[in-house]
Structures are given as C-alpha cells and as structure tokens.
PDB file of C-alpha atoms in Angstrom:
ATOM      1  CA  GLN A   1      35.620-123.191 133.030  1.00  0.00           C
ATOM      2  CA  PRO A   2      32.512-125.292 131.947  1.00  0.00           C
ATOM      3  CA  VAL A   3      29.681-123.288 130.294  1.00  0.00           C
ATOM      4  CA  LEU A   4      25.928-125.271 130.569  1.00  0.00           C
ATOM      5  CA  THR A   5      23.573-125.011 128.069  1.00  0.00           C
ATOM      6  CA  GLN A   6      19.550-125.627 128.902  1.00  0.00           C
ATOM      7  CA  PRO A   7      16.715-125.188 126.550  1.00  0.00           C
ATOM      8  CA  PRO A   8      14.582-122.351 127.644  1.00  0.00           C
ATOM      9  CA  SER A   9      11.361-124.109 127.917  1.00  0.00           C
ATOM     10  CA  ALA A  10       9.776-127.434 128.035  1.00  0.00           C
ATOM     11  CA  SER A  11       6.254-128.944 127.996  1.00  0.00           C
ATOM     12  CA  ALA A  12       4.732-132.394 128.832  1.00  0.00           C
ATOM     13  CA  SER A  13       0.902-133.072 129.599  1.00  0.00           C
ATOM     14  CA  LEU A  14      -0.059-134.089 133.135  1.00  0.00           C
ATOM     15  CA  GLY A  15       0.850-137.986 133.695  1.00  0.00           C
ATOM     16  CA  ALA A  16       3.149-137.893 130.347  1.00  0.00           C
ATOM     17  CA  SER A  17       7.083-138.119 130.833  1.00  0.00           C
ATOM     18  CA  VAL A  18       9.650-135.278 129.701  1.00  0.00           C
ATOM     19  CA  THR A  19      13.564-135.498 129.534  1.00  0.00           C
ATOM     20  CA  LEU A  20      15.573-132.137 130.153  1.00  0.00           C
ATOM     21  CA  THR A  21      19.076-131.837 128.854  1.00  0.00           C
ATOM     22  CA  CYS A  22      21.922-129.830 130.253  1.00  0.00           C
ATOM     23  CA  THR A  23      24.990-130.107 127.890  1.00  0.00           C
ATOM     24  CA  LEU A  24      28.364-129.309 129.237  1.00  0.00           C
ATOM     25  CA  SER A  25      30.695-127.452 126.727  1.00  0.00           C
ATOM     26  CA  SER A  26      33.470-129.220 124.795  1.00  0.00           C
ATOM     27  CA  GLY A  27      36.290-130.907 126.921  1.00  0.00           C
ATOM     28  CA  TYR A  28      34.093-130.970 130.175  1.00  0.00           C
ATOM     29  CA  SER A  29      32.447-134.446 129.553  1.00  0.00           C
ATOM     30  CA  ASN A  30      33.875-135.899 133.064  1.00  0.00           C
ATOM     31  CA  TYR A  31      32.041-133.133 134.815  1.00  0.00           C
ATOM     32  CA  LYS A  32      28.813-133.817 137.262  1.00  0.00           C
ATOM     33  CA  VAL A  33      26.215-131.593 137.165  1.00  0.00           C
ATOM     34  CA  ASP A  34      23.468-130.539 139.980  1.00  0.00           C
ATOM     35  CA  TRP A  35      19.763-130.381 139.112  1.00  0.00           C
ATOM     36  CA  TYR A  36      17.798-127.715 141.038  1.00  0.00           C
ATOM     37  CA  GLN A  37      14.259-127.289 140.901  1.00  0.00           C
ATOM     38  CA  GLN A  38      12.887-123.495 141.396  1.00  0.00           C
ATOM     39  CA  ARG A  39       8.895-123.500 141.839  1.00  0.00           C
ATOM     40  CA  PRO A  40       7.027-120.370 141.058  1.00  0.00           C
ATOM     41  CA  GLY A  41       8.132-117.561 143.644  1.00  0.00           C
ATOM     42  CA  LYS A  42      10.320-119.923 145.765  1.00  0.00           C
ATOM     43  CA  GLY A  43      13.996-120.680 146.471  1.00  0.00           C
ATOM     44  CA  PRO A  44      15.740-123.714 144.622  1.00  0.00           C
ATOM     45  CA  ARG A  45      15.514-127.234 145.662  1.00  0.00           C
ATOM     46  CA  PHE A  46      18.599-129.692 145.295  1.00  0.00           C
ATOM     47  CA  VAL A  47      17.089-132.529 143.322  1.00  0.00           C
ATOM     48  CA  MET A  48      20.191-134.861 142.631  1.00  0.00           C
ATOM     49  CA  ARG A  49      23.591-134.947 141.017  1.00  0.00           C
ATOM     50  CA  VAL A  50      24.348-136.663 138.044  1.00  0.00           C
ATOM     51  CA  GLY A  51      27.886-137.774 136.229  1.00  0.00           C
ATOM     52  CA  THR A  52      28.584-139.966 133.219  1.00  0.00           C
ATOM     53  CA  GLY A  53      27.505-143.271 135.762  1.00  0.00           C
ATOM     54  CA  GLY A  54      24.675-141.917 136.589  1.00  0.00           C
ATOM     55  CA  ILE A  55      23.049-140.515 140.089  1.00  0.00           C
ATOM     56  CA  VAL A  56      25.861-139.678 142.696  1.00  0.00           C
ATOM     57  CA  GLY A  57      24.739-139.823 145.811  1.00  0.00           C
ATOM     58  CA  SER A  58      21.210-139.726 147.136  1.00  0.00           C
ATOM     59  CA  LYS A  59      18.115-137.893 145.891  1.00  0.00           C
ATOM     60  CA  GLY A  60      17.138-134.340 147.651  1.00  0.00           C
ATOM     61  CA  ASP A  61      14.731-134.421 150.214  1.00  0.00           C
ATOM     62  CA  GLY A  62      11.329-135.343 149.310  1.00  0.00           C
ATOM     63  CA  ILE A  63      12.428-135.625 145.598  1.00  0.00           C
ATOM     64  CA  PRO A  64       9.889-138.798 144.310  1.00  0.00           C
ATOM     65  CA  ASP A  65      10.658-141.906 142.828  1.00  0.00           C
ATOM     66  CA  ARG A  66       9.359-140.106 139.294  1.00  0.00           C
ATOM     67  CA  PHE A  67      12.851-138.438 138.911  1.00  0.00           C
ATOM     68  CA  SER A  68      15.753-140.298 137.371  1.00  0.00           C
ATOM     69  CA  VAL A  69      18.839-139.080 136.023  1.00  0.00           C
ATOM     70  CA  LEU A  70      21.412-140.047 133.020  1.00  0.00           C
ATOM     71  CA  GLY A  71      24.698-138.908 131.869  1.00  0.00           C
ATOM     72  CA  SER A  72      26.296-139.444 128.542  1.00  0.00           C
ATOM     73  CA  GLY A  73      29.082-137.503 126.687  1.00  0.00           C
ATOM     74  CA  LEU A  74      28.475-133.939 127.378  1.00  0.00           C
ATOM     75  CA  ASN A  75      24.869-134.042 128.213  1.00  0.00           C
ATOM     76  CA  ARG A  76      23.324-134.548 131.583  1.00  0.00           C
ATOM     77  CA  TYR A  77      19.467-135.543 131.445  1.00  0.00           C
ATOM     78  CA  LEU A  78      16.675-135.680 133.992  1.00  0.00           C
ATOM     79  CA  THR A  79      13.753-137.339 133.390  1.00  0.00           C
ATOM     80  CA  ILE A  80      10.417-137.103 135.226  1.00  0.00           C
ATOM     81  CA  LYS A  81       7.707-139.796 134.428  1.00  0.00           C
ATOM     82  CA  ASN A  82       3.948-139.141 135.476  1.00  0.00           C
ATOM     83  CA  ILE A  83       4.249-135.505 135.255  1.00  0.00           C
ATOM     84  CA  GLN A  84       2.393-134.000 138.196  1.00  0.00           C
ATOM     85  CA  GLU A  85       0.996-130.395 138.688  1.00  0.00           C
ATOM     86  CA  GLU A  86       3.608-129.490 140.907  1.00  0.00           C
ATOM     87  CA  ASP A  87       6.457-130.153 138.597  1.00  0.00           C
ATOM     88  CA  GLU A  88       5.668-126.960 136.657  1.00  0.00           C
ATOM     89  CA  SER A  89       8.621-125.319 137.582  1.00  0.00           C
ATOM     90  CA  ASP A  90      12.190-123.617 136.446  1.00  0.00           C
ATOM     91  CA  TYR A  91      14.487-126.370 136.100  1.00  0.00           C
ATOM     92  CA  HIS A  92      18.376-125.625 136.579  1.00  0.00           C
ATOM     93  CA  CYS A  93      21.873-127.434 136.389  1.00  0.00           C
ATOM     94  CA  GLY A  94      24.684-126.450 138.165  1.00  0.00           C
ATOM     95  CA  ALA A  95      28.499-127.405 137.878  1.00  0.00           C
ATOM     96  CA  ASP A  96      31.389-126.422 139.890  1.00  0.00           C
ATOM     97  CA  HIS A  97      35.155-126.025 138.392  1.00  0.00           C
ATOM     98  CA  GLY A  98      38.547-125.765 139.925  1.00  0.00           C
ATOM     99  CA  SER A  99      39.951-125.014 143.394  1.00  0.00           C
ATOM    100  CA  GLY A 100      41.717-122.897 145.865  1.00  0.00           C
ATOM    101  CA  SER A 101      41.132-119.091 144.283  1.00  0.00           C
ATOM    102  CA  ASN A 102      40.121-120.557 141.018  1.00  0.00           C
ATOM    103  CA  PHE A 103      37.107-121.692 142.112  1.00  0.00           C
ATOM    104  CA  VAL A 104      33.797-121.196 140.237  1.00  0.00           C
ATOM    105  CA  TRP A 105      30.226-122.600 140.314  1.00  0.00           C
ATOM    106  CA  VAL A 106      28.385-122.118 136.928  1.00  0.00           C
ATOM    107  CA  PHE A 107      24.684-122.339 136.077  1.00  0.00           C
ATOM    108  CA  GLY A 108      22.945-123.167 132.950  1.00  0.00           C
ATOM    109  CA  GLY A 109      20.228-120.332 132.045  1.00  0.00           C
ATOM    110  CA  GLY A 110      17.322-122.982 133.296  1.00  0.00           C
ATOM    111  CA  THR A 111      14.591-124.753 131.531  1.00  0.00           C
ATOM    112  CA  LYS A 112      10.814-123.509 132.147  1.00  0.00           C
ATOM    113  CA  LEU A 113       8.426-126.894 132.336  1.00  0.00           C
ATOM    114  CA  THR A 114       5.197-126.132 131.422  1.00  0.00           C
ATOM    115  CA  VAL A 115       2.728-129.009 132.505  1.00  0.00           C
ATOM    116  CA  LEU A 116      -0.152-128.930 129.851  1.00  0.00           C
TER     117      LEU A 116
ATOM    118  CA  GLU B   1      12.884-128.962 159.920  1.00  0.00           C
ATOM    119  CA  VAL B   2      16.069-127.580 158.056  1.00  0.00           C
ATOM    120  CA  GLN B   3      15.660-123.894 157.347  1.00  0.00           C
ATOM    121  CA  LEU B   4      17.571-121.069 156.142  1.00  0.00           C
ATOM    122  CA  VAL B   5      15.933-117.337 156.394  1.00  0.00           C
ATOM    123  CA  GLU B   6      17.600-114.475 154.757  1.00  0.00           C
ATOM    124  CA  SER B   7      17.013-111.070 155.875  1.00  0.00           C
ATOM    125  CA  GLY B   8      18.496-107.311 155.087  1.00  0.00           C
ATOM    126  CA  GLY B   9      17.748-106.864 151.228  1.00  0.00           C
ATOM    127  CA  GLY B  10      15.834-103.878 150.552  1.00  0.00           C
ATOM    128  CA  LEU B  11      16.358-100.648 148.265  1.00  0.00           C
ATOM    129  CA  VAL B  12      19.676 -98.929 148.191  1.00  0.00           C
ATOM    130  CA  GLN B  13      21.365 -96.385 145.770  1.00  0.00           C
ATOM    131  CA  PRO B  14      24.174 -96.949 143.727  1.00  0.00           C
ATOM    132  CA  GLY B  15      27.292 -96.786 145.579  1.00  0.00           C
ATOM    133  CA  GLY B  16      25.481 -97.808 149.003  1.00  0.00           C
ATOM    134  CA  SER B  17      25.728-100.671 151.060  1.00  0.00           C
ATOM    135  CA  LEU B  18      24.113-103.450 152.567  1.00  0.00           C
ATOM    136  CA  ARG B  19      24.331-106.194 154.923  1.00  0.00           C
ATOM    137  CA  LEU B  20      22.453-109.714 154.467  1.00  0.00           C
ATOM    138  CA  SER B  21      21.920-112.033 156.946  1.00  0.00           C
ATOM    139  CA  CYS B  22      21.043-115.887 156.997  1.00  0.00           C
ATOM    140  CA  ALA B  23      19.884-117.752 159.959  1.00  0.00           C
ATOM    141  CA  ALA B  24      20.195-121.405 159.821  1.00  0.00           C
ATOM    142  CA  SER B  25      18.169-124.260 161.503  1.00  0.00           C
ATOM    143  CA  GLY B  26      17.627-127.793 161.813  1.00  0.00           C
ATOM    144  CA  PHE B  27      21.111-129.015 160.405  1.00  0.00           C
ATOM    145  CA  THR B  28      24.737-129.021 161.908  1.00  0.00           C
ATOM    146  CA  PHE B  29      25.733-125.554 160.186  1.00  0.00           C
ATOM    147  CA  SER B  30      29.011-125.660 161.074  1.00  0.00           C
ATOM    148  CA  SER B  31      29.805-129.116 159.029  1.00  0.00           C
ATOM    149  CA  TYR B  32      28.568-127.143 156.001  1.00  0.00           C
ATOM    150  CA  TRP B  33      30.250-125.212 152.647  1.00  0.00           C
ATOM    151  CA  MET B  34      27.898-122.156 152.484  1.00  0.00           C
ATOM    152  CA  SER B  35      27.134-120.354 149.162  1.00  0.00           C
ATOM    153  CA  TRP B  36      25.434-117.120 148.431  1.00  0.00           C
ATOM    154  CA  VAL B  37      23.516-117.719 145.040  1.00  0.00           C
ATOM    155  CA  ARG B  38      21.637-114.692 143.178  1.00  0.00           C
ATOM    156  CA  GLN B  39      18.811-114.192 140.740  1.00  0.00           C
ATOM    157  CA  ALA B  40      18.475-111.094 138.572  1.00  0.00           C
ATOM    158  CA  PRO B  41      14.687-110.500 137.810  1.00  0.00           C
ATOM    159  CA  GLY B  42      13.615-112.979 134.996  1.00  0.00           C
ATOM    160  CA  LYS B  43      16.981-114.295 134.971  1.00  0.00           C
ATOM    161  CA  GLY B  44      18.765-117.790 136.136  1.00  0.00           C
ATOM    162  CA  LEU B  45      21.147-118.487 139.034  1.00  0.00           C
ATOM    163  CA  GLU B  46      24.584-116.892 139.695  1.00  0.00           C
ATOM    164  CA  TRP B  47      27.057-118.084 141.951  1.00  0.00           C
ATOM    165  CA  VAL B  48      28.402-115.021 144.407  1.00  0.00           C
ATOM    166  CA  ALA B  49      30.335-116.651 146.929  1.00  0.00           C
ATOM    167  CA  ASN B  50      31.245-119.924 149.266  1.00  0.00           C
ATOM    168  CA  ILE B  51      32.702-120.063 152.518  1.00  0.00           C
ATOM    169  CA  LYS B  52      34.317-123.296 154.167  1.00  0.00           C
ATOM    170  CA  GLN B  53      33.039-124.590 157.324  1.00  0.00           C
ATOM    171  CA  ASP B  54      35.165-122.665 159.396  1.00  0.00           C
ATOM    172  CA  GLY B  55      35.531-119.543 157.378  1.00  0.00           C
ATOM    173  CA  SER B  56      39.175-120.101 156.657  1.00  0.00           C
ATOM    174  CA  GLU B  57      38.683-120.242 152.613  1.00  0.00           C
ATOM    175  CA  LYS B  58      36.441-117.711 150.684  1.00  0.00           C
ATOM    176  CA  TYR B  59      35.384-117.614 147.211  1.00  0.00           C
ATOM    177  CA  TYR B  60      33.555-114.974 145.023  1.00  0.00           C
ATOM    178  CA  VAL B  61      32.651-114.533 141.501  1.00  0.00           C
ATOM    179  CA  ASP B  62      34.766-111.867 139.797  1.00  0.00           C
ATOM    180  CA  SER B  63      31.852-109.376 139.179  1.00  0.00           C
ATOM    181  CA  VAL B  64      31.966-109.109 143.023  1.00  0.00           C
ATOM    182  CA  LYS B  65      35.327-109.582 144.222  1.00  0.00           C
ATOM    183  CA  GLY B  66      36.664-106.588 146.311  1.00  0.00           C
ATOM    184  CA  ARG B  67      33.315-105.475 146.886  1.00  0.00           C
ATOM    185  CA  PHE B  68      31.362-108.074 148.439  1.00  0.00           C
ATOM    186  CA  THR B  69      32.603-110.001 151.721  1.00  0.00           C
ATOM    187  CA  ILE B  70      31.284-113.458 152.894  1.00  0.00           C
ATOM    188  CA  SER B  71      31.529-114.610 156.607  1.00  0.00           C
ATOM    189  CA  ARG B  72      29.537-116.786 158.917  1.00  0.00           C
ATOM    190  CA  ASP B  73      29.422-117.159 162.772  1.00  0.00           C
ATOM    191  CA  ASN B  74      28.650-120.944 163.709  1.00  0.00           C
ATOM    192  CA  ALA B  75      28.128-119.879 167.319  1.00  0.00           C
ATOM    193  CA  LYS B  76      24.819-118.237 165.941  1.00  0.00           C
ATOM    194  CA  ASN B  77      24.379-120.531 162.982  1.00  0.00           C
ATOM    195  CA  SER B  78      24.434-117.558 160.856  1.00  0.00           C
ATOM    196  CA  LEU B  79      25.822-116.580 157.529  1.00  0.00           C
ATOM    197  CA  TYR B  80      26.437-112.858 156.398  1.00  0.00           C
ATOM    198  CA  LEU B  81      27.287-111.135 153.084  1.00  0.00           C
ATOM    199  CA  GLN B  82      28.053-107.468 153.074  1.00  0.00           C
ATOM    200  CA  MET B  83      28.187-105.723 150.043  1.00  0.00           C
ATOM    201  CA  ASN B  84      29.811-102.235 149.089  1.00  0.00           C
ATOM    202  CA  SER B  85      29.825-100.038 146.314  1.00  0.00           C
ATOM    203  CA  LEU B  86      26.601-101.496 144.719  1.00  0.00           C
ATOM    204  CA  ARG B  87      25.569-101.378 141.050  1.00  0.00           C
ATOM    205  CA  ALA B  88      22.477-101.528 139.326  1.00  0.00           C
ATOM    206  CA  GLU B  89      23.480-105.253 138.152  1.00  0.00           C
ATOM    207  CA  ASP B  90      23.721-106.299 141.510  1.00  0.00           C
ATOM    208  CA  THR B  91      19.820-105.974 141.632  1.00  0.00           C
ATOM    209  CA  ALA B  92      18.615-110.025 142.174  1.00  0.00           C
ATOM    210  CA  VAL B  93      17.163-111.933 144.699  1.00  0.00           C
ATOM    211  CA  TYR B  94      19.817-113.477 147.086  1.00  0.00           C
ATOM    212  CA  TYR B  95      19.731-117.024 147.938  1.00  0.00           C
ATOM    213  CA  CYS B  96      21.571-118.326 150.882  1.00  0.00           C
ATOM    214  CA  ALA B  97      22.679-121.861 150.628  1.00  0.00           C
ATOM    215  CA  SER B  98      24.256-125.022 151.818  1.00  0.00           C
ATOM    216  CA  PRO B  99      23.739-126.428 147.878  1.00  0.00           C
ATOM    217  CA  ARG B 100      22.813-129.953 148.238  1.00  0.00           C
ATOM    218  CA  VAL B 101      20.948-129.291 151.644  1.00  0.00           C
ATOM    219  CA  ARG B 102      18.281-126.450 151.772  1.00  0.00           C
ATOM    220  CA  TRP B 103      18.256-122.961 149.894  1.00  0.00           C
ATOM    221  CA  GLY B 104      16.250-120.222 151.538  1.00  0.00           C
ATOM    222  CA  GLN B 105      13.289-118.081 150.193  1.00  0.00           C
ATOM    223  CA  GLY B 106      15.529-115.138 149.145  1.00  0.00           C
ATOM    224  CA  THR B 107      15.723-111.464 149.787  1.00  0.00           C
ATOM    225  CA  LEU B 108      15.347-109.008 147.026  1.00  0.00           C
ATOM    226  CA  VAL B 109      18.232-106.381 146.719  1.00  0.00           C
ATOM    227  CA  THR B 110      17.125-103.373 144.754  1.00  0.00           C
ATOM    228  CA  VAL B 111      20.072-101.171 143.745  1.00  0.00           C
ATOM    229  CA  SER B 112      18.173 -97.802 142.047  1.00  0.00           C
ATOM    230  CA  SER B 113      18.423 -93.953 142.437  1.00  0.00           C
TER     231      SER B 113
END
C-alpha cells in the first residue's frame, strides 16, 4: 500500500502564496490523492482530489478559487494564493488503495499551516 | 444543509465496549459509501472502517478487525460503529464521514482505567 509523506509544518505571510506537498511512496505515481483542510477544533473538510493531470472532479463545497492543485511524478501539490487568516489549518492528504478485503485508505501525517 | 452529527463517545475502561452513532441530514445518505476515521490526540487521521451504500460490503483497518463493527440504517439516515475489547490505543476523536461530501465534528473516545 502507498505511504504518503507530508512536511509537518509550513508558514506563509498574509496575502502571500504557499504550496503544500504530499509525496507518494515509490511505485504509486499513478495514484490520486484527496486534500482535506482541518481548522483548529473542527472536523476535516474535503478540498479537492488531484492526480497527475491536475484536479479530479470538483472542489469541495465553499472552497475558494485561491486553492488549486497539481500533480507531478510522486508529488501532489496544494497551492493557496492570497493567504487569509482562515486558511490557518492542518492539511491532510489521503489515498485509497486496493479493493474488496484488501481495501485500505491511508493518510499522510498532515501539515500544519501557520499564517504569519 | 448537509450535516453529520456523531454521538456516543465517552470514557470507557480497557476491554469495555462503546457504540458510536452518526446522524446524517441534508443529503441522500443511502447513496453514499460511509466511513469512520479517527484521530488520536495531536496525531494525524487514521481510517477505521467503510461501509457500502446497502451495507453489503464492509472494510476495516487491520488494528480493529474482529473488535469493531460498522453498520448503517438507511431508513434512519444513521451510521454506527460498535467497538468492543477497547484498548488504550483506541483513544481518539472518531469522525463519521462521507469523505468528499461532509465530515462530522467528531466524538471523543477515551479508553483508560
């Protein structure tokens, strides 16, 4: 099954841009990844799904146009432009693998984004 | 408005049992796979279990197989997680989710003597 790796922290100034990275383990370069935003004390919220061709399907409800994704090789990126205070959150990536009794859904460790 | 509201969490002794419930509203619950995902204090997300729309397929993370049972009642728009033989390492906030639609706010399960 794939392993998803995320840097534990990132920071960006108000109004700036930041790119968060989720790296799939070797051999899983064709996998799609979901991004989730989790504000402090809240449940996660679906942001969007990304493959090597970019976004897959639609963004989650209420996700602003400032959020975009790209995929390249083993990396899946989430870029946030014109960062706002409300973007300060933990960002998780997840991927499902297998089918039937072998199904698993794995997550990265999450990246805590601090808005300066 | 799409909503998922979990309940049933609490403090339980090791080896004990607990049943979590999740009430869904604002969407066609019976049309979606549903999931339970947990988050230990200060940690990342961990998938626990999935159930198909009609309940005919259920999948679990290895660490809970044989101890936890996921179920649903589409007539009541409700999802459940029966947790038996609880261990300290099961301590976490448990989220009910239709992952690309909505997540609940979570319910805390603490396993401790």
